[in-house]
């Protein structure tokens, strides 16, 4: 593979060497089934219990409140469907979410609509922020759950989670947040934060793919989505992905330990990238909130260009970044997030997401900015 400047950490991150080291024994001699009662099983069970404690420590929760899943998507699905089905017995068949959620939430909401539930999709402003007054007015006596993401995966906007959680508590409605992009960047303390369910993922914090977790408060009754075993306290049947869970635990431990330093480093990389673009006299627009944002996600538009051509040129130049758009059936469509923010067509159709992470240096970020200047200048004046 051609060496590149990797600026797509919001999509996935490289595995940390210490995470890989922690996983290796469970790909070799520690192969037991954690449900077995003999020593092979007990050794593996102990490793899962330790990983659960590591993940719980990263959220300041109790280990018993962590359910391991196959990733953030399953965690979101489990939260929404599990709560909806449990609350339906009480006559509650209404959910509230936003128009800019990850498809793991939006598609699950559409599935629940087919099952007879009603869903309110809250609009956002031009910065990607939900209006808490809209949220308040949308709550009904039969509202079962509110699901608003912690920080957006495309533009990085941070939602007022504490305020939303307080409103949910006031109305006795369960509150779920997808914190997949925020975990490891933001300090998340579920003992202080008014959330009932929270989704996280391993491969966004330099852990392996195929592992995630759902925090579930003690007040939540959750209907399981998988059946056939007593794993995960009968909330998620199936033999556990032991290497993935062990790696996730180690990644969570490292993320918690280095969180403050990591936050500052990501902010410095973001600022260096923007500074270099300005020095190179590049015309760009920042998409998202200018004060409340995840520092590792930077969504920029370059008016006068188009996303597809930009991505092709970045790849040829050795810069790995992503689109603010989703590719569906071979047609590049405007991202549902940018569309919901009601930005101009010139902005939405020239959006690129740069996302920073472990291993990036200021030198390569500045180099990527200079490459951006060369590409955009050439495309605009061709």
Short mmCIF file of C-alpha atoms in Angstrom, two decimals:
data_model
loop_
_atom_site.label_atom_id
_atom_site.label_comp_id
_atom_site.label_asym_id
_atom_site.label_seq_id
_atom_site.Cartn_x
_atom_site.Cartn_y
_atom_site.Cartn_z
CA UNK A 1 0.00 0.00 0.00
CA UNK A 2 1.22 3.46 -0.88
CA UNK A 3 2.31 5.40 2.21
CA UNK A 4 -0.21 8.10 3.00
CA UNK A 5 -1.08 10.77 5.50
CA UNK A 6 -3.98 9.15 7.32
CA UNK A 7 -6.60 11.75 8.30
CA UNK A 8 -9.65 9.50 8.58
CA UNK A 9 -9.57 8.51 12.26
CA UNK A 10 -13.31 9.17 12.63
CA UNK A 11 -13.84 6.18 10.33
CA UNK A 12 -11.44 3.87 12.13
CA UNK A 13 -8.14 4.00 13.99
CA UNK A 14 -4.99 1.83 13.89
CA UNK A 15 -4.64 -0.67 16.72
CA UNK A 16 -2.37 0.50 19.52
CA UNK A 17 0.70 -1.77 19.98
CA UNK A 18 -0.25 -2.40 23.64
CA UNK A 19 -3.74 -3.42 22.55
CA UNK A 20 -2.34 -5.89 20.03
CA UNK A 21 -0.04 -7.31 22.70
CA UNK A 22 -2.94 -7.78 25.11
CA UNK A 23 -4.98 -9.60 22.45
CA UNK A 24 -2.35 -12.07 21.21
CA UNK A 25 -2.64 -14.70 23.99
CA UNK A 26 -6.38 -15.00 23.26
CA UNK A 27 -5.63 -15.80 19.63
CA UNK A 28 -3.35 -18.63 20.74
CA UNK A 29 -3.14 -20.55 24.01
CA UNK A 30 -6.01 -18.80 25.84
CA UNK A 31 -8.68 -20.20 23.53
CA UNK A 32 -11.25 -21.46 26.05
CA UNK A 33 -14.96 -20.73 25.99
CA UNK A 34 -15.69 -18.25 28.80
CA UNK A 35 -18.88 -20.15 29.67
CA UNK A 36 -16.94 -23.36 30.40
CA UNK A 37 -16.37 -24.10 34.09
CA UNK A 38 -12.94 -25.74 33.69
CA UNK A 39 -9.67 -23.85 33.95
CA UNK A 40 -9.54 -23.00 30.24
CA UNK A 41 -12.91 -21.29 30.52
CA UNK A 42 -12.23 -19.65 33.87
CA UNK A 43 -9.03 -18.02 32.61
CA UNK A 44 -10.87 -16.46 29.69
CA UNK A 45 -13.81 -15.45 31.87
CA UNK A 46 -11.43 -13.58 34.15
CA UNK A 47 -10.04 -11.70 31.14
CA UNK A 48 -13.54 -10.62 30.07
CA UNK A 49 -14.36 -9.51 33.60
CA UNK A 50 -11.16 -7.44 33.67
CA UNK A 51 -11.98 -5.86 30.29
CA UNK A 52 -15.47 -5.03 31.52
CA UNK A 53 -13.93 -3.28 34.53
CA UNK A 54 -11.53 -1.37 32.24
CA UNK A 55 -14.37 -0.11 30.05
CA UNK A 56 -16.48 0.75 33.09
CA UNK A 57 -13.60 2.76 34.56
CA UNK A 58 -13.49 4.84 31.39
CA UNK A 59 -17.12 5.86 32.00
CA UNK A 60 -17.00 5.86 35.81
CA UNK A 61 -19.74 3.22 35.83
CA UNK A 62 -20.11 -0.10 37.57
CA UNK A 63 -18.88 -3.11 35.62
CA UNK A 64 -22.32 -4.71 35.91
CA UNK A 65 -23.75 -1.85 33.83
CA UNK A 66 -21.62 -2.66 30.75
CA UNK A 67 -22.99 -4.94 28.03
CA UNK A 68 -20.45 -5.97 25.39
CA UNK A 69 -21.64 -5.87 21.78
CA UNK A 70 -20.15 -6.29 18.32
CA UNK A 71 -19.71 -2.53 17.98
CA UNK A 72 -21.41 0.85 18.16
CA UNK A 73 -24.12 -0.11 15.66
CA UNK A 74 -25.29 -3.06 17.73
CA UNK A 75 -25.10 -0.96 20.90
CA UNK A 76 -27.39 1.65 19.31
CA UNK A 77 -29.78 -1.01 18.02
CA UNK A 78 -29.90 -2.72 21.40
CA UNK A 79 -30.59 0.54 23.23
CA UNK A 80 -33.41 1.74 20.99
CA UNK A 81 -35.16 -1.53 20.27
CA UNK A 82 -34.57 -2.93 23.76
CA UNK A 83 -36.10 0.09 25.49
CA UNK A 84 -38.90 0.52 22.94
CA UNK A 85 -40.08 -3.06 23.30
CA UNK A 86 -39.87 -2.93 27.08
CA UNK A 87 -41.82 0.35 27.27
CA UNK A 88 -44.48 -0.79 24.81
CA UNK A 89 -45.93 -2.90 27.60
CA UNK A 90 -46.67 0.39 29.42
CA UNK A 91 -48.34 1.93 26.38
CA UNK A 92 -45.34 4.10 25.48
CA UNK A 93 -44.76 4.04 21.73
CA UNK A 94 -43.06 7.35 20.97
CA UNK A 95 -39.36 8.11 20.51
CA UNK A 96 -37.43 11.33 19.89
CA UNK A 97 -34.16 11.63 17.99
CA UNK A 98 -32.46 14.16 15.70
CA UNK A 99 -32.10 14.40 11.94
CA UNK A 100 -28.29 14.16 12.13
CA UNK A 101 -27.90 10.90 14.03
CA UNK A 102 -25.73 8.07 12.75
CA UNK A 103 -27.66 5.66 10.53
CA UNK A 104 -27.35 3.06 13.29
CA UNK A 105 -29.93 5.18 15.12
CA UNK A 106 -31.92 6.57 12.19
CA UNK A 107 -32.40 3.22 10.46
CA UNK A 108 -33.36 1.62 13.76
CA UNK A 109 -35.98 4.34 14.28
CA UNK A 110 -37.40 3.63 10.84
CA UNK A 111 -37.55 -0.07 11.70
CA UNK A 112 -39.46 0.78 14.89
CA UNK A 113 -41.87 2.92 12.88
CA UNK A 114 -42.70 -0.17 10.82
CA UNK A 115 -43.43 -1.91 14.11
CA UNK A 116 -46.01 0.72 15.05
CA UNK A 117 -43.90 3.19 17.02
CA UNK A 118 -43.96 6.92 16.33
CA UNK A 119 -40.70 8.86 16.00
CA UNK A 120 -40.07 12.61 16.14
CA UNK A 121 -36.97 13.69 14.21
CA UNK A 122 -35.74 16.99 15.64
CA UNK A 123 -34.25 19.54 13.23
CA UNK A 124 -30.89 21.21 13.87
CA UNK A 125 -29.57 24.70 13.20
CA UNK A 126 -26.81 25.62 10.73
CA UNK A 127 -24.15 24.51 13.24
CA UNK A 128 -25.71 21.08 13.73
CA UNK A 129 -27.14 21.88 17.17
CA UNK A 130 -30.47 20.61 18.49
CA UNK A 131 -32.82 23.20 20.00
CA UNK A 132 -33.70 22.10 23.54
CA UNK A 133 -37.00 24.00 23.35
CA UNK A 134 -37.95 21.88 20.32
CA UNK A 135 -37.04 18.84 22.36
CA UNK A 136 -39.20 19.91 25.29
CA UNK A 137 -42.21 20.57 23.13
CA UNK A 138 -41.85 17.17 21.44
CA UNK A 139 -42.12 15.14 24.65
CA UNK A 140 -45.47 13.40 25.05
CA UNK A 141 -47.03 11.30 27.81
CA UNK A 142 -46.25 8.19 25.74
CA UNK A 143 -42.61 9.11 25.00
CA UNK A 144 -40.40 6.16 25.92
CA UNK A 145 -36.94 7.27 24.83
CA UNK A 146 -34.87 10.24 23.64
CA UNK A 147 -31.75 9.41 21.60
CA UNK A 148 -29.40 12.30 20.79
CA UNK A 149 -25.76 11.71 19.87
CA UNK A 150 -23.00 13.13 22.07
CA UNK A 151 -20.85 14.47 19.24
CA UNK A 152 -21.57 14.25 15.53
CA UNK A 153 -19.40 11.90 13.48
CA UNK A 154 -19.39 14.12 10.37
CA UNK A 155 -19.08 17.70 11.62
CA UNK A 156 -18.05 17.15 15.25
CA UNK A 157 -20.74 19.33 16.85
CA UNK A 158 -21.24 18.57 20.55
CA UNK A 159 -24.85 18.48 21.72
CA UNK A 160 -26.01 19.89 25.10
CA UNK A 161 -26.14 16.41 26.62
CA UNK A 162 -26.42 17.51 30.25
CA UNK A 163 -29.36 19.79 29.48
CA UNK A 164 -31.12 17.16 27.37
CA UNK A 165 -30.56 14.55 30.07
CA UNK A 166 -31.99 16.85 32.72
CA UNK A 167 -35.10 17.43 30.60
CA UNK A 168 -35.50 13.70 30.09
CA UNK A 169 -35.21 13.06 33.83
CA UNK A 170 -37.75 15.78 34.56
CA UNK A 171 -40.27 14.08 32.26
CA UNK A 172 -39.30 10.54 33.34
CA UNK A 173 -38.19 9.59 29.85
CA UNK A 174 -35.17 7.37 29.23
CA UNK A 175 -32.22 9.05 27.50
CA UNK A 176 -29.72 7.35 25.21
CA UNK A 177 -26.66 8.94 23.63
CA UNK A 178 -24.39 7.60 20.93
CA UNK A 179 -20.96 8.54 22.28
CA UNK A 180 -18.94 6.53 19.76
CA UNK A 181 -16.97 9.56 18.53
CA UNK A 182 -16.76 11.27 21.92
CA UNK A 183 -15.45 8.38 24.02
CA UNK A 184 -11.71 8.76 24.53
CA UNK A 185 -11.86 12.48 23.68
CA UNK A 186 -14.46 13.89 26.08
CA UNK A 187 -14.52 13.14 29.80
CA UNK A 188 -17.68 11.09 30.27
CA UNK A 189 -18.82 10.36 33.82
CA UNK A 190 -22.15 8.53 33.85
CA UNK A 191 -22.50 9.07 37.58
CA UNK A 192 -22.72 12.82 36.90
CA UNK A 193 -24.12 12.84 33.38
CA UNK A 194 -27.91 12.28 33.27
CA UNK A 195 -27.90 9.46 30.71
CA UNK A 196 -29.57 6.07 30.96
CA UNK A 197 -27.92 4.36 28.00
CA UNK A 198 -24.67 5.19 26.19
CA UNK A 199 -23.02 3.52 23.18
CA UNK A 200 -19.28 3.25 22.55
CA UNK A 201 -17.03 1.42 20.10
CA UNK A 202 -13.56 -0.11 20.26
CA UNK A 203 -12.15 0.69 16.83
CA UNK A 204 -12.61 4.44 17.29
CA UNK A 205 -10.11 4.44 20.21
CA UNK A 206 -7.27 2.38 18.69
CA UNK A 207 -8.87 -0.92 19.61
CA UNK A 208 -9.97 -3.80 17.37
CA UNK A 209 -13.05 -3.83 15.15
CA UNK A 210 -15.96 -6.04 16.14
CA UNK A 211 -16.21 -4.91 19.76
CA UNK A 212 -18.35 -2.26 21.40
CA UNK A 213 -20.37 -1.70 24.54
CA UNK A 214 -23.62 -0.30 25.83
CA UNK A 215 -23.82 1.30 29.25
CA UNK A 216 -27.23 0.64 30.81
CA UNK A 217 -28.31 2.31 34.06
CA UNK A 218 -29.99 0.23 36.74
CA UNK A 219 -33.30 1.98 36.13
CA UNK A 220 -33.62 0.68 32.57
CA UNK A 221 -35.51 -2.46 31.67
CA UNK A 222 -34.01 -3.73 28.42
CA UNK A 223 -35.50 -6.42 26.20
CA UNK A 224 -32.71 -8.55 24.65
CA UNK A 225 -32.24 -8.76 20.90
CA UNK A 226 -30.34 -12.07 20.87
CA UNK A 227 -31.47 -15.38 22.34
CA UNK A 228 -29.85 -18.75 22.95
CA UNK A 229 -27.51 -18.18 25.89
CA UNK A 230 -27.11 -16.45 29.24
CA UNK A 231 -24.12 -14.31 28.24
CA UNK A 232 -23.97 -10.63 29.18
CA UNK A 233 -26.47 -11.14 32.02
CA UNK A 234 -29.01 -12.52 29.55
CA UNK A 235 -28.96 -9.25 27.61
CA UNK A 236 -26.84 -10.41 24.66
CA UNK A 237 -26.69 -14.14 23.95
CA UNK A 238 -23.76 -15.67 22.08
CA UNK A 239 -20.20 -16.72 22.82
CA UNK A 240 -18.16 -13.60 23.47
CA UNK A 241 -15.57 -12.20 21.06
CA UNK A 242 -12.80 -12.69 23.61
CA UNK A 243 -9.81 -11.21 21.71
CA UNK A 244 -11.90 -8.21 20.67
CA UNK A 245 -13.22 -7.62 24.18
CA UNK A 246 -9.77 -7.92 25.73
CA UNK A 247 -8.40 -5.48 23.15
CA UNK A 248 -11.30 -3.12 23.75
CA UNK A 249 -10.61 -3.18 27.48
CA UNK A 250 -6.96 -2.30 26.98
CA UNK A 251 -7.84 0.45 24.50
CA UNK A 252 -10.35 1.91 26.96
CA UNK A 253 -7.73 1.88 29.72
CA UNK A 254 -5.19 3.68 27.52
CA UNK A 255 -7.80 6.17 26.28
CA UNK A 256 -8.81 7.09 29.83
CA UNK A 257 -5.20 7.41 30.95
CA UNK A 258 -4.19 9.65 28.04
CA UNK A 259 -7.48 11.49 27.46
CA UNK A 260 -6.46 14.99 28.55
CA UNK A 261 -3.17 14.89 26.64
CA UNK A 262 -4.91 13.39 23.61
CA UNK A 263 -7.54 16.15 23.63
CA UNK A 264 -4.87 18.86 23.63
CA UNK A 265 -2.91 17.14 20.86
CA UNK A 266 -5.99 16.85 18.64
CA UNK A 267 -6.84 20.50 19.20
CA UNK A 268 -3.27 21.50 18.28
CA UNK A 269 -3.42 19.45 15.08
CA UNK A 270 -6.74 21.03 14.15
CA UNK A 271 -5.39 24.52 14.74
CA UNK A 272 -2.19 23.78 12.80
CA UNK A 273 -4.18 22.50 9.83
CA UNK A 274 -6.42 25.58 9.77
CA UNK A 275 -3.46 27.91 10.26
CA UNK A 276 -1.62 26.38 7.32
CA UNK A 277 -4.70 26.62 5.10
CA UNK A 278 -4.96 30.33 5.91
CA UNK A 279 -1.25 30.85 5.23
CA UNK A 280 -1.73 29.14 1.88
CA UNK A 281 -4.69 31.48 1.23
CA UNK A 282 -7.16 28.64 0.75
CA UNK A 283 -10.83 29.62 0.67
CA UNK A 284 -12.81 27.28 2.91
CA UNK A 285 -15.88 27.05 5.14
CA UNK A 286 -15.93 25.23 8.50
CA UNK A 287 -19.05 23.09 8.83
CA UNK A 288 -20.26 22.59 12.39
CA UNK A 289 -20.23 24.53 15.62
CA UNK A 290 -17.23 26.87 16.05
CA UNK A 291 -17.08 26.56 19.85
CA UNK A 292 -18.69 23.25 20.82
CA UNK A 293 -16.92 20.57 18.81
CA UNK A 294 -14.91 17.37 18.98
CA UNK A 295 -11.31 18.51 18.32
CA UNK A 296 -10.37 15.56 16.12
CA UNK A 297 -13.13 16.11 13.55
CA UNK A 298 -12.85 18.96 11.05
CA UNK A 299 -15.39 19.20 8.23
CA UNK A 300 -14.47 21.76 5.59
CA UNK A 301 -16.05 22.85 2.33
CA UNK A 302 -14.09 24.28 -0.58
CA UNK A 303 -16.52 26.30 -2.75
CA UNK A 304 -15.80 26.00 -6.43
CA UNK A 305 -14.87 22.32 -6.19
CA UNK A 306 -16.83 19.10 -5.72
CA UNK A 307 -16.41 16.35 -3.14
CA UNK A 308 -15.92 13.43 -5.50
CA UNK A 309 -13.14 15.11 -7.47
CA UNK A 310 -11.49 16.30 -4.26
CA UNK A 311 -11.45 12.80 -2.80
CA UNK A 312 -9.92 11.32 -5.93
CA UNK A 313 -7.18 13.95 -5.94
CA UNK A 314 -6.47 13.57 -2.22
CA UNK A 315 -6.11 9.82 -2.62
CA UNK A 316 -3.74 10.22 -5.56
CA UNK A 317 -1.71 12.70 -3.50
CA UNK A 318 -1.45 10.26 -0.59
CA UNK A 319 -3.87 11.92 1.82
CA UNK A 320 -6.55 9.66 3.31
CA UNK A 321 -9.63 11.66 4.25
CA UNK A 322 -13.37 11.22 3.89
CA UNK A 323 -16.42 12.72 2.32
CA UNK A 324 -19.10 14.76 3.94
CA UNK A 325 -21.33 12.74 1.65
CA UNK A 326 -22.52 9.16 1.51
CA UNK A 327 -22.09 7.04 -1.60
CA UNK A 328 -25.31 5.23 -2.45
CA UNK A 329 -25.69 2.96 -5.46
CA UNK A 330 -22.73 4.57 -7.15
CA UNK A 331 -24.16 8.09 -6.87
CA UNK A 332 -22.54 10.66 -4.62
CA UNK A 333 -25.34 12.14 -2.54
CA UNK A 334 -25.26 15.06 -0.15
CA UNK A 335 -24.79 13.90 3.44
CA UNK A 336 -28.00 13.75 5.48
CA UNK A 337 -26.14 15.69 8.20
CA UNK A 338 -25.17 18.60 5.96
CA UNK A 339 -28.59 18.57 4.34
CA UNK A 340 -30.28 18.80 7.76
CA UNK A 341 -28.08 21.81 8.57
CA UNK A 342 -29.60 23.66 5.58
CA UNK A 343 -26.26 24.76 4.14
CA UNK A 344 -25.96 26.07 0.60
CA UNK A 345 -25.50 23.59 -2.24
CA UNK A 346 -22.07 25.04 -2.97
CA UNK A 347 -21.04 24.17 0.60
CA UNK A 348 -22.67 20.75 0.88
CA UNK A 349 -21.31 19.52 -2.45
CA UNK A 350 -17.69 20.40 -1.70
CA UNK A 351 -17.40 19.02 1.85
CA UNK A 352 -14.48 16.95 3.11
CA UNK A 353 -14.00 15.50 6.59
CA UNK A 354 -10.48 15.48 7.98
CA UNK A 355 -10.14 13.61 11.27
CA UNK A 356 -6.99 13.38 13.35
CA UNK A 357 -5.71 10.73 15.71
CA UNK A 358 -2.86 8.86 17.32
CA UNK A 359 0.26 8.89 15.14
CA UNK A 360 -0.48 12.14 13.34
CA UNK A 361 2.17 14.85 13.63
CA UNK A 362 1.97 18.58 13.12
CA UNK A 363 4.43 18.29 10.23
CA UNK A 364 2.27 15.87 8.25
CA UNK A 365 -0.91 17.78 9.06
CA UNK A 366 0.67 20.95 7.69
CA UNK A 367 1.84 18.98 4.66
CA UNK A 368 -1.73 17.78 4.14
CA UNK A 369 -2.91 21.40 4.29
CA UNK A 370 -0.36 22.39 1.63
CA UNK A 371 -1.55 19.51 -0.54
CA UNK A 372 -5.10 20.78 0.00
CA UNK A 373 -4.04 24.21 -1.20
CA UNK A 374 -2.45 22.76 -4.32
CA UNK A 375 -5.47 20.57 -5.16
CA UNK A 376 -8.16 23.18 -4.54
CA UNK A 377 -6.20 25.87 -6.36
CA UNK A 378 -5.79 23.63 -9.39
CA UNK A 379 -9.44 22.55 -9.44
CA UNK A 380 -10.86 26.03 -9.00
CA UNK A 381 -8.70 27.56 -11.76
CA UNK A 382 -8.78 24.70 -14.26
#
